[in-house]
CSV table of C-alpha atoms in Angstrom, one decimal:
chain,number,residue,atom,x,y,z
A,1,MET,CA,-35.0,-74.4,16.8
A,2,LEU,CA,-35.0,-72.9,13.4
A,3,GLN,CA,-34.2,-75.3,10.5
A,4,ILE,CA,-32.6,-73.3,7.5
A,5,GLY,CA,-33.9,-75.3,4.7
A,6,CYS,CA,-35.7,-78.1,3.5
A,7,GLY,CA,-34.8,-80.0,0.6
A,8,ASN,CA,-34.5,-83.7,-0.5
A,9,PHE,CA,-33.2,-84.4,3.5
A,10,GLY,CA,-35.3,-82.2,5.3
A,11,PRO,CA,-38.1,-83.9,5.9
A,12,ALA,CA,-35.5,-86.4,7.6
A,13,HIS,CA,-34.8,-83.2,10.2
A,14,LEU,CA,-38.4,-82.5,10.6
A,15,ALA,CA,-39.1,-85.9,11.9
A,16,GLY,CA,-36.2,-85.9,13.8
A,17,TRP,CA,-37.2,-82.6,15.7
A,18,ALA,CA,-40.7,-84.6,15.8
A,19,ARG,CA,-39.9,-87.7,17.3
A,20,LEU,CA,-37.9,-85.4,20.4
A,21,GLY,CA,-41.5,-83.9,21.4
A,22,LEU,CA,-40.3,-80.7,19.2
A,23,ALA,CA,-42.2,-80.1,16.4
A,24,ASP,CA,-44.2,-77.4,18.3
A,25,SER,CA,-40.8,-75.2,18.9
A,26,LEU,CA,-40.0,-75.5,15.3
A,27,THR,CA,-39.5,-72.5,13.0
A,28,VAL,CA,-38.3,-74.0,9.1
A,29,ALA,CA,-37.3,-71.6,6.6
A,30,ASP,CA,-37.4,-72.2,3.4
A,31,PRO,CA,-39.0,-70.3,0.5
A,32,ARG,CA,-40.3,-73.5,-1.4
A,33,PRO,CA,-44.4,-73.6,-2.0
A,34,ASP,CA,-45.0,-76.6,-1.0
A,35,LEU,CA,-43.6,-76.0,2.8
A,36,ALA,CA,-46.7,-76.0,4.3
A,37,GLU,CA,-48.1,-79.2,3.4
A,38,ILE,CA,-44.3,-80.7,4.0
A,39,LEU,CA,-44.6,-79.7,8.0
A,40,ALA,CA,-47.8,-80.9,8.4
A,41,ARG,CA,-46.9,-84.1,6.6
A,42,HIS,CA,-43.2,-84.6,9.2
A,43,ALA,CA,-43.3,-82.1,11.9
A,44,PRO,CA,-47.1,-81.1,12.7
A,45,GLY,CA,-47.2,-77.8,14.4
A,46,ALA,CA,-44.3,-76.6,13.0
A,47,ARG,CA,-44.6,-73.0,11.5
A,48,ALA,CA,-43.1,-72.1,7.8
A,49,VAL,CA,-41.4,-68.8,7.2
A,50,ALA,CA,-40.1,-67.9,3.9
A,51,ASP,CA,-36.7,-65.9,5.1
A,52,TRP,CA,-34.2,-67.4,7.8
A,53,ARG,CA,-33.1,-64.2,8.3
A,54,ALA,CA,-36.4,-62.9,9.9
A,55,ALA,CA,-36.3,-65.4,12.5
A,56,LEU,CA,-33.1,-65.5,13.5
A,57,ALA,CA,-33.5,-63.4,16.5
A,58,GLU,CA,-35.6,-65.4,18.5
A,59,ALA,CA,-33.9,-68.9,17.3
A,60,GLU,CA,-32.4,-70.7,20.7
A,61,LEU,CA,-30.6,-73.5,18.4
A,62,VAL,CA,-29.9,-73.5,14.6
A,63,ASP,CA,-30.1,-76.0,12.2
A,64,VAL,CA,-28.6,-75.7,8.9
A,65,LEU,CA,-29.3,-78.1,5.7
A,66,THR,CA,-29.1,-75.5,2.5
A,67,PRO,CA,-26.8,-76.7,-0.6
A,68,THR,CA,-22.7,-76.4,0.9
A,69,ASP,CA,-22.1,-73.8,-1.3
A,70,THR,CA,-24.2,-71.6,1.4
A,71,HIS,CA,-23.0,-73.3,4.6
A,72,HIS,CA,-20.5,-70.4,5.1
A,73,ALA,CA,-22.2,-67.2,4.7
A,74,ILE,CA,-25.4,-68.7,7.1
A,75,ALA,CA,-23.3,-70.3,9.2
A,76,ALA,CA,-20.6,-67.5,10.1
A,77,ALA,CA,-24.2,-65.4,10.4
A,78,VAL,CA,-25.8,-67.6,12.9
A,79,ILE,CA,-22.5,-67.8,14.9
A,80,ALA,CA,-22.3,-63.9,15.2
A,81,ALA,CA,-25.6,-64.4,16.4
A,82,GLY,CA,-24.3,-66.6,19.3
A,83,LYS,CA,-27.1,-69.5,18.4
A,84,PRO,CA,-25.6,-73.2,18.8
A,85,LEU,CA,-25.2,-74.9,15.3
A,86,PHE,CA,-26.0,-78.0,14.1
A,87,LEU,CA,-24.8,-77.9,10.7
A,88,GLU,CA,-25.1,-81.0,8.1
A,89,LYS,CA,-22.4,-82.4,6.4
A,90,PRO,CA,-20.1,-81.1,4.8
A,91,ALA,CA,-19.7,-78.5,7.0
A,92,ALA,CA,-18.1,-76.4,4.3
A,93,PRO,CA,-17.1,-77.2,0.1
A,94,THR,CA,-13.5,-76.4,1.5
A,95,ALA,CA,-10.9,-76.8,4.1
A,96,ASP,CA,-10.2,-73.1,4.2
A,97,GLU,CA,-13.9,-72.3,4.5
A,98,ALA,CA,-14.1,-74.8,7.4
A,99,ARG,CA,-11.4,-73.7,9.5
A,100,ASP,CA,-12.8,-69.8,9.1
A,101,LEU,CA,-16.1,-71.0,10.6
A,102,LEU,CA,-13.8,-73.2,13.3
A,103,ARG,CA,-12.2,-70.1,14.1
A,104,ARG,CA,-14.8,-67.8,14.1
A,105,ALA,CA,-17.0,-70.2,16.5
A,106,GLU,CA,-14.2,-70.7,18.9
A,107,ALA,CA,-14.0,-67.2,19.3
A,108,ALA,CA,-17.4,-66.9,19.9
A,109,ALA,CA,-17.7,-69.5,21.8
A,110,VAL,CA,-20.6,-71.0,20.3
A,111,PRO,CA,-21.4,-74.3,19.9
A,112,VAL,CA,-21.3,-76.7,16.8
A,113,GLN,CA,-22.4,-80.1,15.5
A,114,VAL,CA,-21.8,-81.5,12.6
A,115,GLY,CA,-24.3,-83.4,10.9
A,116,MET,CA,-22.5,-86.7,10.4
A,117,TYR,CA,-25.1,-89.4,10.1
A,118,LEU,CA,-22.8,-92.5,10.7
A,119,ARG,CA,-21.4,-91.5,13.9
A,120,CYS,CA,-25.1,-91.0,15.5
A,121,HIS,CA,-26.2,-94.6,13.9
A,122,PRO,CA,-26.3,-97.3,16.6
A,123,LYS,CA,-24.5,-99.6,14.8
A,124,GLY,CA,-21.8,-96.8,13.6
A,125,ALA,CA,-21.7,-96.2,17.6
A,126,ALA,CA,-21.2,-99.9,18.2
A,127,LEU,CA,-19.0,-100.6,15.2
A,128,LYS,CA,-16.7,-97.6,17.3
A,129,ALA,CA,-17.0,-99.3,20.2
A,130,LEU,CA,-16.3,-102.8,18.9
A,131,VAL,CA,-12.9,-101.1,17.5
A,132,GLU,CA,-12.0,-99.4,20.8
A,133,GLU,CA,-11.7,-102.5,22.7
A,134,GLY,CA,-10.0,-104.1,20.0
A,135,ALA,CA,-12.2,-106.5,18.7
A,136,VAL,CA,-10.2,-106.3,15.8
A,137,GLY,CA,-6.7,-105.8,16.6
A,138,ARG,CA,-4.7,-103.1,15.2
A,139,LEU,CA,-6.3,-101.7,11.9
A,140,LEU,CA,-4.8,-102.4,9.0
A,141,HIS,CA,-7.3,-101.3,6.3
A,142,LEU,CA,-11.1,-100.0,6.0
A,143,SER,CA,-12.9,-100.7,2.7
A,144,ALA,CA,-16.0,-98.7,1.9
A,145,ARG,CA,-18.7,-98.5,-0.9
A,146,PHE,CA,-21.8,-96.1,-1.4
A,147,LEU,CA,-23.1,-96.9,-4.7
A,148,GLY,CA,-26.3,-96.9,-6.3
A,149,ILE,CA,-27.8,-95.9,-10.2
A,150,LYS,CA,-29.6,-92.6,-8.6
A,151,ARG,CA,-30.2,-89.3,-9.6
A,152,MET,CA,-27.0,-86.6,-10.1
A,153,ARG,CA,-27.7,-83.9,-7.9
A,154,ALA,CA,-27.4,-80.4,-9.1
A,155,ASP,CA,-24.9,-79.0,-6.3
A,156,SER,CA,-22.6,-81.6,-5.7
A,157,GLY,CA,-21.0,-85.6,-6.5
A,158,PRO,CA,-20.9,-88.5,-4.6
A,159,LEU,CA,-17.2,-87.4,-3.0
A,160,ALA,CA,-19.3,-84.6,-1.3
A,161,ASN,CA,-22.7,-86.0,-0.8
A,162,ASP,CA,-22.2,-90.0,-0.3
A,163,ALA,CA,-18.5,-90.4,-0.1
A,164,VAL,CA,-18.1,-87.9,2.8
A,165,HIS,CA,-20.0,-90.2,5.2
A,166,PHE,CA,-17.7,-93.3,5.2
A,167,ILE,CA,-14.7,-90.4,4.8
A,168,ASP,CA,-15.7,-89.0,8.1
A,169,LEU,CA,-16.1,-92.9,9.8
A,170,ILE,CA,-13.1,-94.1,8.9
A,171,LEU,CA,-11.2,-91.0,10.2
A,172,TRP,CA,-13.3,-90.9,13.2
A,173,LEU,CA,-12.9,-94.9,14.0
A,174,VAL,CA,-8.9,-94.4,13.1
A,175,GLY,CA,-8.5,-91.6,15.8
A,176,ASP,CA,-6.2,-89.6,13.0
A,177,VAL,CA,-6.2,-87.7,9.7
A,178,PRO,CA,-4.1,-89.3,6.9
A,179,SER,CA,-1.0,-88.6,5.6
A,180,ARG,CA,-1.6,-89.5,2.0
A,181,VAL,CA,-4.4,-89.2,-0.3
A,182,PHE,CA,-5.1,-90.1,-3.5
A,183,ALA,CA,-8.3,-90.0,-5.7
A,184,ILE,CA,-9.9,-90.6,-9.5
A,185,LEU,CA,-13.3,-88.5,-9.6
A,186,ARG,CA,-14.9,-88.4,-13.1
A,187,ASP,CA,-17.4,-86.4,-14.1
A,188,ASP,CA,-18.4,-87.8,-17.5
A,189,GLU,CA,-21.1,-85.7,-18.2
A,190,GLY,CA,-19.8,-82.2,-17.8
A,191,ARG,CA,-21.5,-80.9,-14.9
A,192,GLY,CA,-18.4,-79.7,-12.8
A,193,HIS,CA,-19.5,-82.1,-10.1
A,194,ASP,CA,-18.1,-85.2,-10.2
A,195,ASP,CA,-20.3,-88.4,-10.9
A,196,LEU,CA,-17.7,-91.2,-9.5
A,197,ALA,CA,-15.5,-90.8,-6.9
A,198,ALA,CA,-12.5,-93.4,-5.5
A,199,VAL,CA,-10.7,-92.2,-2.5
A,200,GLN,CA,-7.4,-94.1,-1.4
A,201,MET,CA,-5.8,-93.1,2.3
A,202,ARG,CA,-3.0,-94.2,3.8
A,203,PHE,CA,-2.3,-92.8,7.7
A,204,PRO,CA,0.5,-92.2,10.0
A,205,SER,CA,-0.7,-95.5,11.5
A,206,GLY,CA,0.4,-97.5,8.2
A,207,ALA,CA,-3.3,-98.0,8.6
A,208,THR,CA,-4.7,-97.3,4.4
A,209,ALA,CA,-8.5,-97.0,3.1
A,210,ILE,CA,-10.5,-96.9,0.5
A,211,VAL,CA,-13.6,-95.1,-0.5
A,212,GLU,CA,-15.7,-95.8,-3.9
A,213,ALA,CA,-19.1,-94.3,-4.6
A,214,GLY,CA,-20.6,-92.6,-7.7
A,215,TYR,CA,-24.1,-93.3,-9.3
A,216,ARG,CA,-24.0,-95.5,-12.3
A,217,LEU,CA,-22.7,-98.3,-9.7
A,218,PRO,CA,-26.0,-101.0,-9.1
A,219,GLY,CA,-26.3,-101.7,-5.5
A,220,ALA,CA,-28.4,-104.6,-4.0
A,221,THR,CA,-30.8,-103.1,-1.1
A,222,PRO,CA,-33.7,-100.5,-1.6
A,223,ASP,CA,-32.3,-97.4,0.1
A,224,PRO,CA,-34.3,-95.5,2.2
A,225,PHE,CA,-33.9,-92.2,1.2
A,226,VAL,CA,-33.6,-92.6,-2.9
A,227,PRO,CA,-37.4,-94.5,-3.4
A,228,GLY,CA,-37.0,-97.1,-5.8
A,229,THR,CA,-33.1,-97.2,-6.1
A,230,LEU,CA,-31.0,-99.7,-4.5
A,231,SER,CA,-28.1,-98.9,-2.7
A,232,THR,CA,-25.3,-100.6,-1.0
A,233,LYS,CA,-23.4,-98.8,1.6
A,234,GLU,CA,-20.9,-100.7,3.7
A,235,LEU,CA,-17.8,-100.3,5.5
A,236,VAL,CA,-15.4,-103.4,6.2
A,237,VAL,CA,-12.7,-102.9,9.1
A,238,THR,CA,-9.8,-105.4,9.0
A,239,GLY,CA,-7.4,-105.6,11.9
A,240,THR,CA,-4.7,-108.1,12.6
A,241,GLU,CA,-7.2,-109.5,15.1
A,242,GLY,CA,-10.8,-109.9,12.9
A,243,VAL,CA,-12.6,-108.3,10.9
A,244,VAL,CA,-15.9,-106.1,11.3
A,245,ARG,CA,-18.3,-105.4,8.1
A,246,PHE,CA,-20.8,-102.6,8.8
A,247,SER,CA,-24.0,-103.0,6.2
A,248,LEU,CA,-26.1,-99.6,6.3
A,249,SER,CA,-28.6,-101.2,3.7
A,250,GLU,CA,-29.2,-104.5,5.7
A,251,GLU,CA,-28.6,-102.7,8.7
A,252,ARG,CA,-26.3,-105.8,10.0
A,253,LEU,CA,-22.9,-105.5,11.9
A,254,THR,CA,-21.0,-108.7,11.5
A,255,LEU,CA,-17.6,-109.8,13.2
A,256,TRP,CA,-15.2,-112.4,12.7
A,257,ARG,CA,-12.7,-112.8,15.5
A,258,GLY,CA,-9.4,-114.7,14.1
A,259,ARG,CA,-5.9,-114.5,11.8
A,260,HIS,CA,-4.3,-116.3,9.3
A,261,ARG,CA,-2.0,-118.5,10.5
A,262,ARG,CA,1.0,-120.1,9.8
A,263,ALA,CA,1.0,-123.7,8.0
A,264,GLY,CA,3.6,-124.9,6.7
A,265,ALA,CA,5.0,-122.3,3.9
A,266,ILE,CA,1.2,-121.1,3.6
A,267,LEU,CA,-0.7,-119.0,5.7
A,268,VAL,CA,-4.4,-119.9,6.3
A,269,PRO,CA,-7.0,-118.5,7.8
A,270,ASP,CA,-8.6,-119.4,11.2
A,271,TYR,CA,-11.8,-117.6,12.2
A,272,ALA,CA,-14.8,-118.3,14.5
A,273,GLU,CA,-18.1,-117.8,12.7
A,274,PRO,CA,-19.3,-115.0,12.2
A,275,ALA,CA,-21.2,-113.1,14.6
A,276,ASP,CA,-24.0,-110.3,14.6
A,277,ILE,CA,-23.4,-107.6,16.8
A,278,ALA,CA,-26.4,-106.3,18.2
A,279,ALA,CA,-27.2,-102.8,17.9
A,280,PRO,CA,-30.6,-101.2,16.9
A,281,ALA,CA,-31.9,-100.3,13.7
A,282,ALA,CA,-32.5,-97.4,12.8
A,283,ASP,CA,-34.3,-95.3,9.9
A,284,PRO,CA,-33.2,-91.7,8.9
A,285,PRO,CA,-35.8,-90.2,11.7
A,286,GLU,CA,-34.3,-92.1,14.4
A,287,VAL,CA,-31.0,-91.0,13.7
A,288,MET,CA,-31.8,-87.4,13.4
A,289,ALA,CA,-33.6,-87.7,16.5
A,290,ARG,CA,-30.3,-89.1,17.9
A,291,GLN,CA,-28.2,-86.7,16.5
A,292,PHE,CA,-30.3,-83.4,17.8
A,293,ASP,CA,-30.9,-84.9,21.2
A,294,HIS,CA,-26.7,-85.9,22.0
A,295,PHE,CA,-26.6,-81.8,21.0
A,296,LEU,CA,-28.9,-80.7,22.6
A,297,ARG,CA,-27.9,-83.2,25.8
A,298,VAL,CA,-24.1,-81.4,25.0
A,299,LEU,CA,-25.7,-77.8,25.5
A,300,ARG,CA,-26.7,-78.7,29.0
A,301,GLY,CA,-23.6,-80.1,29.3
A,302,GLU,CA,-24.5,-83.8,30.0
A,303,ALA,CA,-22.4,-84.8,26.9
A,304,ALA,CA,-19.7,-84.8,25.4
A,305,PRO,CA,-19.6,-82.7,22.1
A,306,VAL,CA,-19.0,-85.9,18.6
A,307,ALA,CA,-18.9,-84.7,15.2
A,308,THR,CA,-16.9,-80.9,16.3
A,309,LEU,CA,-16.1,-78.2,13.7
A,310,ARG,CA,-12.8,-79.9,14.0
A,311,ASP,CA,-12.8,-82.8,13.8
A,312,ALA,CA,-16.0,-83.8,11.7
A,313,GLY,CA,-15.2,-80.2,9.7
A,314,VAL,CA,-12.1,-79.5,9.1
A,315,ALA,CA,-10.8,-82.8,9.0
A,316,VAL,CA,-12.7,-83.9,6.5
A,317,ALA,CA,-12.7,-81.2,4.0
A,318,ARG,CA,-9.0,-81.2,4.0
A,319,VAL,CA,-9.3,-85.0,2.7
A,320,LEU,CA,-12.2,-83.7,0.0
A,321,ASP,CA,-10.0,-80.9,-0.8
A,322,ALA,CA,-6.8,-83.5,-0.8
A,323,ALA,CA,-9.0,-85.9,-2.9
A,324,ARG,CA,-10.1,-83.1,-5.4
A,325,GLU,CA,-6.1,-81.8,-6.1
A,326,ALA,CA,-4.9,-85.8,-6.7
A,327,SER,CA,-7.8,-86.6,-9.5
A,328,ARG,CA,-6.8,-82.7,-10.8
A,329,THR,CA,-2.9,-83.9,-10.9
A,330,GLY,CA,-2.6,-87.3,-10.7
A,331,ALA,CA,-0.3,-87.2,-7.9
A,332,VAL,CA,-0.4,-88.5,-4.2
A,333,VAL,CA,-1.1,-85.5,-1.9
A,334,ALA,CA,0.8,-85.6,1.0
A,335,LEU,CA,-1.4,-83.8,4.5
A,336,ALA,CA,0.7,-82.4,6.8
């Protein structure tokens, strides 16, 4: 394996490979001067190189987690070399670039998996199973929050870095792309990147969704990714027959079965007691190991692809593009 990039989330990737017992097969390309020290801590046995191009020819699988604006050029080179590609989210800054990568990958028959963390989190997978088995009935509304008072990245804002996780999870649960998108993005520091994102979506089925993310909104639980930060990361899914809440911050998946019933002129809640759904807890290295393991099983023909360039790449990028356009114009953006 060749891992290209080792930024803030790089150690989680390293530890994910290590948990699969594959650190000795890993080459990591990043010019940072402390790379050898990071490898010794998270993936002993891995090899460090400064330039990924020199290591590409001998790689059998490539893991890319560089800044998003570099994804297209690097991923295109990996695809041209015929190497299976694990590409961190978002796959590309724009839908046009994501479509181009999809076209290249399909033409070259190169497998690509997008790193959508919540799809491979045990509780995210359990939530998907609950929705598919009809535990909450027909989906009505999905509401997500990804909040914390934390550092503002130089290369992106909460729309592409944080909200994208729940946007992808919502599209995965609904099984469709929204027909209409509205959003408010704030850049109060003038960085050229949002520091607050509120995105509303309406789906062809009639289901609606809202995702809120920001760097000035306090959370309630210690963040495993950003030490010293309190975060709230949760998705509430409301349906005709119940409600389920997935809290990544609290590592809880809770189901309320029931609905509102008519009592004369009013509707009153008639729900069973909340039930915690059993699903393992998972730290970031464990989730990364699960993502990598699934991709390896796909390459061996043992599993169906998940988080493909089409659904987790192009579809998500279309929503991000629409959110930016809606915020710029103040108008609802329709998606075909």
